[in-house]
mmCIF file of C-alpha atoms in Angstrom:
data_model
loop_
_atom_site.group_PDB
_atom_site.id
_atom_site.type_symbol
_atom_site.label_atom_id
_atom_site.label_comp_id
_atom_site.label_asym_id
_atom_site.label_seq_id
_atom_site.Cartn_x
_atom_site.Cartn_y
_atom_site.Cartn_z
ATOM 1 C CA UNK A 246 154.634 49.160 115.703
ATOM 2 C CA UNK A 247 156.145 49.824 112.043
ATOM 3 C CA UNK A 248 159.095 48.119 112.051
ATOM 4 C CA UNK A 249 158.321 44.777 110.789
ATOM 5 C CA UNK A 250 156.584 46.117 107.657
ATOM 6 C CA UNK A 251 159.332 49.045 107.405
ATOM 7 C CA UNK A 252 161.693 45.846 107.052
ATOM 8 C CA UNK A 253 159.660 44.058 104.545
ATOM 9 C CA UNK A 254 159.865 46.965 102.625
ATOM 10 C CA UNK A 255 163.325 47.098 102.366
ATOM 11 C CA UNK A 256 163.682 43.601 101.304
ATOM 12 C CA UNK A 257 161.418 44.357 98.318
ATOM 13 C CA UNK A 258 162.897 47.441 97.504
ATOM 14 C CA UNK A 259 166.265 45.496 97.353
ATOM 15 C CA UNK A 260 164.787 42.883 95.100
ATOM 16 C CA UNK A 261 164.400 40.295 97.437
ATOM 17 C CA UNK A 262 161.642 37.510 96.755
ATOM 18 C CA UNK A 263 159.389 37.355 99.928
ATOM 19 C CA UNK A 264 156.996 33.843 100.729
ATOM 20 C CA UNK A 265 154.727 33.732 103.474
ATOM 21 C CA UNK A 266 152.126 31.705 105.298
ATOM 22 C CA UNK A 267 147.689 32.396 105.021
ATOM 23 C CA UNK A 268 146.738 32.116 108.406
ATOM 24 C CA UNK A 269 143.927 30.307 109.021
ATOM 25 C CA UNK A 270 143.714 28.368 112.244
ATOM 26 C CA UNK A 271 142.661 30.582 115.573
ATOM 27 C CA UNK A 272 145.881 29.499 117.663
ATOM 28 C CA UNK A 273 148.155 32.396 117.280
ATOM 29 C CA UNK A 274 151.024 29.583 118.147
ATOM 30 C CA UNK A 275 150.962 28.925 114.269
ATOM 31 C CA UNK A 276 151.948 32.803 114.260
ATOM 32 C CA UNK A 277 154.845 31.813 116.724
ATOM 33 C CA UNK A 278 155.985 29.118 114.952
ATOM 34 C CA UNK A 279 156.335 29.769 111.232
ATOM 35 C CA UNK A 280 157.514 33.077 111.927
ATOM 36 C CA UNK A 281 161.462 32.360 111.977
ATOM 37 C CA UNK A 282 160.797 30.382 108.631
ATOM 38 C CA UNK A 283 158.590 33.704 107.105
ATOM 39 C CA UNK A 284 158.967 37.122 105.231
ATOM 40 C CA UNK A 285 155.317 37.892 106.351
ATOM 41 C CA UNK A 286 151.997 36.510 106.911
ATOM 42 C CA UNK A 287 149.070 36.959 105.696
ATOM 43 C CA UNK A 288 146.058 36.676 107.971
ATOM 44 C CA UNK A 289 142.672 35.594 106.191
ATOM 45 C CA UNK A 290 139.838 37.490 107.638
ATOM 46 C CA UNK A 291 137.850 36.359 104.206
ATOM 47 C CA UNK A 292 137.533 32.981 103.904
ATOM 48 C CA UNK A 293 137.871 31.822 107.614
ATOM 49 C CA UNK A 294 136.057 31.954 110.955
ATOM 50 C CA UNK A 295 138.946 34.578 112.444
ATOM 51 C CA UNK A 296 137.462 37.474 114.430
ATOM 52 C CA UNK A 297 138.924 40.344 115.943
ATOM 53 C CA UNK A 298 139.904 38.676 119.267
ATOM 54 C CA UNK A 299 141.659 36.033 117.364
ATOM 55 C CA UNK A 300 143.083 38.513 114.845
ATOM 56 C CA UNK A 301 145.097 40.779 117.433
ATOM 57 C CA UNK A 302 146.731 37.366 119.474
ATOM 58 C CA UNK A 303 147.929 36.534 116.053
ATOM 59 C CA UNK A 304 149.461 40.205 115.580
ATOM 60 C CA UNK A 305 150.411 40.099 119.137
ATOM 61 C CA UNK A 306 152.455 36.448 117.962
ATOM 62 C CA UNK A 307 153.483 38.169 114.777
ATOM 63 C CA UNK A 308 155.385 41.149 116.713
ATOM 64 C CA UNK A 309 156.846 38.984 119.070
ATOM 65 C CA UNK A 310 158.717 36.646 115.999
ATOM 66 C CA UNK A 311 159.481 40.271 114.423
ATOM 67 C CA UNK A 312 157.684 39.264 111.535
ATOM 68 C CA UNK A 313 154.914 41.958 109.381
ATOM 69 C CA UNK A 314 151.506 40.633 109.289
ATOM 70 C CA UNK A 315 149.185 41.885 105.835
ATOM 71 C CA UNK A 316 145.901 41.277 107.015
ATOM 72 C CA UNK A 317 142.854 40.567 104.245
ATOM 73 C CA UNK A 318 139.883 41.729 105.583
ATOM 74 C CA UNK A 319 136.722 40.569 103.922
ATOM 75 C CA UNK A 320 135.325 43.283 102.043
ATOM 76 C CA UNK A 321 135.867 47.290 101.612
ATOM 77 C CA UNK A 322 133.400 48.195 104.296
ATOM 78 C CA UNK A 323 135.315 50.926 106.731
ATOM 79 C CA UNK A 324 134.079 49.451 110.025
ATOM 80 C CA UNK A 325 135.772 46.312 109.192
ATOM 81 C CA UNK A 326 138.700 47.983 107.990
ATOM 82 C CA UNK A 327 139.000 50.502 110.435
ATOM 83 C CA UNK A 328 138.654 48.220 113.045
ATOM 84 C CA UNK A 329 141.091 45.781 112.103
ATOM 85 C CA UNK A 330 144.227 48.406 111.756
ATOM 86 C CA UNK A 331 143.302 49.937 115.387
ATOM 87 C CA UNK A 332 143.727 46.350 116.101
ATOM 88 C CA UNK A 333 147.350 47.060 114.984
ATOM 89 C CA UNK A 334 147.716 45.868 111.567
ATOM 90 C CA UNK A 335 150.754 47.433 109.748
ATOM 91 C CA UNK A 336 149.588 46.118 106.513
ATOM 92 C CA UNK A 337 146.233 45.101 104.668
ATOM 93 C CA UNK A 338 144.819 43.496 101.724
ATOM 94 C CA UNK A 339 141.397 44.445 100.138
ATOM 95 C CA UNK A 340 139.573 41.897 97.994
ATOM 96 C CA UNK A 341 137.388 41.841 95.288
ATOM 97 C CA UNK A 342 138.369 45.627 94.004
ATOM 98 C CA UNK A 343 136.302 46.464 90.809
ATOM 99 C CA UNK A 344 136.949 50.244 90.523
ATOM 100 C CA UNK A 345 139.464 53.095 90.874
ATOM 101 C CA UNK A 346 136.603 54.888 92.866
ATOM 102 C CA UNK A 347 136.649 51.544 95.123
ATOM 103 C CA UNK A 348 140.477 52.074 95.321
ATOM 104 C CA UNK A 349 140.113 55.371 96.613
ATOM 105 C CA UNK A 350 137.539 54.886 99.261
ATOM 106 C CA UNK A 351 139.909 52.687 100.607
ATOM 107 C CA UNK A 352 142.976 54.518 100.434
ATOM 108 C CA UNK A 353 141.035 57.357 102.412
ATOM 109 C CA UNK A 354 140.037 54.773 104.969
ATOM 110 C CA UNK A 355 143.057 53.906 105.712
ATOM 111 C CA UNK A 356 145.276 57.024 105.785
ATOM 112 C CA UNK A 357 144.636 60.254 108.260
ATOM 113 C CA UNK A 358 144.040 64.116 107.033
ATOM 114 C CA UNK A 359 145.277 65.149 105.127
ATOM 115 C CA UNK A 360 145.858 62.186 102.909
ATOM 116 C CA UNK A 361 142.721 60.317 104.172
ATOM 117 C CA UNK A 362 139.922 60.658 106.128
ATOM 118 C CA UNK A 363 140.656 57.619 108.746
ATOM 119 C CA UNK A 364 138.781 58.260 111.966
ATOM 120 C CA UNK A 365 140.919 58.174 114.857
ATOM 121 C CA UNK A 366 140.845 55.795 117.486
ATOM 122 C CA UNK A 367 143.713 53.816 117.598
ATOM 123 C CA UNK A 368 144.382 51.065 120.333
ATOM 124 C CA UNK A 369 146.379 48.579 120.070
ATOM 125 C CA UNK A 370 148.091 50.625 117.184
ATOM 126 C CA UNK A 371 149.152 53.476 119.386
ATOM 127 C CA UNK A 372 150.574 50.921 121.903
ATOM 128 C CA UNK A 373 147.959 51.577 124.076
ATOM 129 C CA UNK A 374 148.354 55.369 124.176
ATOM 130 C CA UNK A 375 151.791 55.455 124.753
ATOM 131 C CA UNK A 376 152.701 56.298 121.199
ATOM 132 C CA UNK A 377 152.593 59.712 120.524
ATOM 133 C CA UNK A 378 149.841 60.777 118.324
ATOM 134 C CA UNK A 379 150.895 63.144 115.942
ATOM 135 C CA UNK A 380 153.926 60.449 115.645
ATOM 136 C CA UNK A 381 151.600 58.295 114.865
ATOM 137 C CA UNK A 382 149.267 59.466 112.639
ATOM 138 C CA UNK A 383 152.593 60.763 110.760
ATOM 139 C CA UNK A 384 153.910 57.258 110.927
ATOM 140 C CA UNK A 385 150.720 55.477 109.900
ATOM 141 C CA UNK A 386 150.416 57.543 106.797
ATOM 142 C CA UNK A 387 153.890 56.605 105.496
ATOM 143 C CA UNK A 388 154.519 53.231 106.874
ATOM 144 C CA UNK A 389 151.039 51.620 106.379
ATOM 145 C CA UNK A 390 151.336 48.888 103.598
ATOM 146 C CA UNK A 391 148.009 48.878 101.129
ATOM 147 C CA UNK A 392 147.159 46.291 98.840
ATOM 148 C CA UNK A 393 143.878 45.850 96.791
ATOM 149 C CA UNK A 394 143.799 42.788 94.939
ATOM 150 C CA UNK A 395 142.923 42.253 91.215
ATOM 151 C CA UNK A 396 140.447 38.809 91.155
ATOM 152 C CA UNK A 397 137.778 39.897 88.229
ATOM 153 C CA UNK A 398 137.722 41.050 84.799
ATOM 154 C CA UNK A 399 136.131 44.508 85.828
ATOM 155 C CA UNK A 400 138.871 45.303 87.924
ATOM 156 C CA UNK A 401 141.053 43.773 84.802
ATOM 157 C CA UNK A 402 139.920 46.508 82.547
ATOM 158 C CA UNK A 403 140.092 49.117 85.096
ATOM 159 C CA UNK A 404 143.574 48.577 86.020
ATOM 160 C CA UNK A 405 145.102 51.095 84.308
ATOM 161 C CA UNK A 406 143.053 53.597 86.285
ATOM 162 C CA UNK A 407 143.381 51.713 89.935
ATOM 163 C CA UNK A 408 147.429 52.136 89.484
ATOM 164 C CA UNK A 409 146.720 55.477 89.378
ATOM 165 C CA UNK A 410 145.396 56.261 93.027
ATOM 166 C CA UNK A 411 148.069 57.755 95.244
ATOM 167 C CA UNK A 412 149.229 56.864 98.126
ATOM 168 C CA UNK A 413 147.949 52.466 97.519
ATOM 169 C CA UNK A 414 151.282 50.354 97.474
ATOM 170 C CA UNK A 415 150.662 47.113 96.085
ATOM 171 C CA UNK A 416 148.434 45.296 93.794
ATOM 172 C CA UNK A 417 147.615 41.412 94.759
ATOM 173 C CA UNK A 418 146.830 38.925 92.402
ATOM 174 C CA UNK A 419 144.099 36.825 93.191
ATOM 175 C CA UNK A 420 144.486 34.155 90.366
ATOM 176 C CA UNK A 421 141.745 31.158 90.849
ATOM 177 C CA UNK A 422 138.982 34.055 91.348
ATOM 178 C CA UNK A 423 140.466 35.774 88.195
ATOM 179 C CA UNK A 424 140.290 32.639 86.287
ATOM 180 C CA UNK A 425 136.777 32.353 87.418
ATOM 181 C CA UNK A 426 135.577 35.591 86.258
ATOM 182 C CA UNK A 427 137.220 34.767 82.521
ATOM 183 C CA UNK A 428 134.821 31.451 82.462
ATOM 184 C CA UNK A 429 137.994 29.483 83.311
ATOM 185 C CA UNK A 430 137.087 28.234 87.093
ATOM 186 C CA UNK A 431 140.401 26.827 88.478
ATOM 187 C CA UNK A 432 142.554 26.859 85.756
ATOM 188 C CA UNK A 433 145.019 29.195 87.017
ATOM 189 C CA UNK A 434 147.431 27.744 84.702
ATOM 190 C CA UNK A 435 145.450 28.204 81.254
ATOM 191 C CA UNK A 436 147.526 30.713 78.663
ATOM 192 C CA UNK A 437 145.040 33.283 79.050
ATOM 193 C CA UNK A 438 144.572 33.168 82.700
ATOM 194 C CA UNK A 439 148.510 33.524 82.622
ATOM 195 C CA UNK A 440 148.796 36.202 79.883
ATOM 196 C CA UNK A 441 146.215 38.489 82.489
ATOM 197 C CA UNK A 442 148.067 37.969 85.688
ATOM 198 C CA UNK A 443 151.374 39.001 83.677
ATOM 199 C CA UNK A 444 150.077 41.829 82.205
ATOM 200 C CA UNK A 445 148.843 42.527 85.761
ATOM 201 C CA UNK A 446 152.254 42.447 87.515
ATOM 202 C CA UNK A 447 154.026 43.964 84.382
ATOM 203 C CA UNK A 448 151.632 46.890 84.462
ATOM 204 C CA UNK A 449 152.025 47.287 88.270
ATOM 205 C CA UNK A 450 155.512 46.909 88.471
ATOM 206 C CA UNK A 451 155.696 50.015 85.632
ATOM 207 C CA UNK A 452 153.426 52.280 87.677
ATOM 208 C CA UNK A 453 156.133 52.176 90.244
ATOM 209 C CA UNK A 454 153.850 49.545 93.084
ATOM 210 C CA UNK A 455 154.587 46.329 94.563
ATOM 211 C CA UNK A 456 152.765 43.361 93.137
ATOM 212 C CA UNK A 457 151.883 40.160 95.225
ATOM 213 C CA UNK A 458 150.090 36.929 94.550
ATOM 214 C CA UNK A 459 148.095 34.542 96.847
ATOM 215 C CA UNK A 460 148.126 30.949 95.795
ATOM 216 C CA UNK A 461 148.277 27.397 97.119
ATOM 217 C CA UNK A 462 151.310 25.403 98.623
ATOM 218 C CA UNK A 463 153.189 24.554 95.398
ATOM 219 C CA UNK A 464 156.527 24.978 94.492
ATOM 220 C CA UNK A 465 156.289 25.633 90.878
ATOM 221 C CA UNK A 466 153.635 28.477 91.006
ATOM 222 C CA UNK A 467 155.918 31.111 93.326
ATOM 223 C CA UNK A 468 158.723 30.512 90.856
ATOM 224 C CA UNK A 469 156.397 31.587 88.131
ATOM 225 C CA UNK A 470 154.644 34.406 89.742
ATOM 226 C CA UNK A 471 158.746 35.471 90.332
ATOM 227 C CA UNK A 472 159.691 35.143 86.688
ATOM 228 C CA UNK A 473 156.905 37.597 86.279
ATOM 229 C CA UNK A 474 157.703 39.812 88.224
ATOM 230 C CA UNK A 475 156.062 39.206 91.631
ATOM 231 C CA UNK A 476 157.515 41.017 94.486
ATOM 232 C CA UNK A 477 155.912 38.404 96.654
ATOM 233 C CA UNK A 478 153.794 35.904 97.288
ATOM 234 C CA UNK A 479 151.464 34.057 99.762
ATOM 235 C CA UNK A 480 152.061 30.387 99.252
ATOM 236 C CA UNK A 481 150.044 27.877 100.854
ATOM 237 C CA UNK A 482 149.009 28.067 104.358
ATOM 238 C CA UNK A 483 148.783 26.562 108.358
ATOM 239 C CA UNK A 484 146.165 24.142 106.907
ATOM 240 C CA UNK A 485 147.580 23.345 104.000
ATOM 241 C CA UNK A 486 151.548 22.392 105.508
ATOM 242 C CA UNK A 487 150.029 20.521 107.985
ATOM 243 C CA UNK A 488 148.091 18.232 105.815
ATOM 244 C CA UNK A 489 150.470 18.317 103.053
ATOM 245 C CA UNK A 490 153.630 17.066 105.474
ATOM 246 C CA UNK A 491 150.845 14.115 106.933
ATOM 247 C CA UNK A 492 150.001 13.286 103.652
ATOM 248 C CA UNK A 493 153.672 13.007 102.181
ATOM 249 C CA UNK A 494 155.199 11.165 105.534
ATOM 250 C CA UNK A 495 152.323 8.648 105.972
ATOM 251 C CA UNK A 496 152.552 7.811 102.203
ATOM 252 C CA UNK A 497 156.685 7.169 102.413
ATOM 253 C CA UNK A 498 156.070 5.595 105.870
ATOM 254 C CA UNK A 499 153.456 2.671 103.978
ATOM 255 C CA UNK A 500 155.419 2.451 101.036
ATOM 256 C CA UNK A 501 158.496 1.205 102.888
ATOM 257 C CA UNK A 502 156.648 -0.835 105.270
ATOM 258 C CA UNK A 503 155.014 -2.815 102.170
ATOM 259 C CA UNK A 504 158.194 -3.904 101.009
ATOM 260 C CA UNK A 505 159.335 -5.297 104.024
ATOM 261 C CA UNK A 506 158.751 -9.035 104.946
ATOM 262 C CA UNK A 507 156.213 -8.191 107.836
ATOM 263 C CA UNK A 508 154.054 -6.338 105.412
ATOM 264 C CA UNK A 509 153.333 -9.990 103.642
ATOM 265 C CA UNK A 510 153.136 -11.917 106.741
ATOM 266 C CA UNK A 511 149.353 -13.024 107.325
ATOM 267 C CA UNK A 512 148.388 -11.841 110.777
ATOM 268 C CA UNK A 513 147.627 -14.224 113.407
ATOM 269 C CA UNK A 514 144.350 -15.343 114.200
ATOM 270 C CA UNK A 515 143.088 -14.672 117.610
ATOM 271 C CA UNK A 516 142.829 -17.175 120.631
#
């Protein structure tokens, strides 16, 4: 059940510069498919209509393309969180963190005694009760990948404090919300918007955790977020390829067709 995110691990701790998808759509064949192509997804419970049923075909996809699926959920509640790793996620991402106290709570939802105080009742997780339990609650508490992510000034000034709380493993970046909490709504790209996710992945990076970033389908934003420091990051997503590649190839397809001579004959009239 581990060895996907054990694997993306390793390529971070070996320096390597992950990209992956956001998952958005319902059909887990979007799992299926970009999974040769990705390091990991990540599986937007916040921002979409995705439920539970929907949640474990895509993990069910993700295992079968061997690829580790970091799952945001939509808040810090534990029945949502709990829920969603006996649904077998290896790895999750909690937004909107404000507080080291916040941090915490979550840590302890997610690990077992005597790290945490996760209830047990794996499902899926356990393979269906074939795993082992004390195996598993061993291998849960080391292999499970934690991130919090860092979207608000509060959390900004608390940072210090949040890398602090044992046993988390990454902090996300959540830039366009960040921007929005400085007064700077979208402009992820403004020097002070900039200088705070740096001195967020710096600051990570020196407390000894992974740092990601979530951002749209650019090129030139990943590249950034690397020079920084980012160990990874979530560019673009299922939505966003598919109308970015229709977009591009309709536009090439026109502009070649209006400089050929049928694209200036006048059409003929009807009978």
């Amino acid at each position: 059940m581990f060895e996907s995110i054990k694997q993306f691990r390793k390529k971070l701790a070996d320096g390597q510069f992950c990209l992956g998808p956001g998952i958005t759509f319902s059909d887990s064949t979007a799992v299926e498919a970009l999974g040769r192509v990705s390091d990991f997804f990540w599986i937007d419970l916040e921002h979409t209509a995705l439920n539970l049923e929907t949640l474990q075909n895509h993990l069910i996809a993700a295992r079968a393309v061997a690829t580790p699926a970091l799952v945001r959920v939509p808040s810090a509640h534990v029945s949502m969180i709990k829920r969603v790793l006996d649904t077998g996620a290896a790895g999750i991402i909690v937004p909107q963190i404000r507080t080291a106290a916040e941090v915490r709570e979550v840590v302890a939802t997610c690990r077992y005694h005597p790290v945490g105080n996760r209830g047990f009742g794996p499902r899926r997780a356990s393979d269906y009760g074939m795993y082992d339990s004390d195996n598993y609650i061993a291998d849960a508490n080391e292999h499970l990948f934690i991130c919090v992510q860092i979207e608000n000034t509060e959390a900004l000034r608390n940072l210090d404090e949040i890398l602090k709380v044992p046993a988390l493993d990454c902090i996300v970046v959540g830039p366009y919300d960040l921007s929005g909490s400085m007064g700077l709504m979208g402009q992820v790209h403004h020097p002070e918007v900039t200088k705070a996710v740096s001195h967020i992945v710096s600051q990570t990076r020196r407390a000894g955790l992974y740092a990601g970033m979530g951002m749209g389908a650019e090129e030139e934003f990943p590249l950034k977020a690397a020079a920084m420091g980012a160990h990874w990051v979530q560019c673009g997503s299922d939505l966003g390829y598919m109308q970015q590649r229709a977009a591009d190839l309709f536009a090439r397809i026109r502009s070649r067709w209006s400089a050929t001579p049928a694209a200036s004959a006048s059409p003929k009239s009807p009978n």
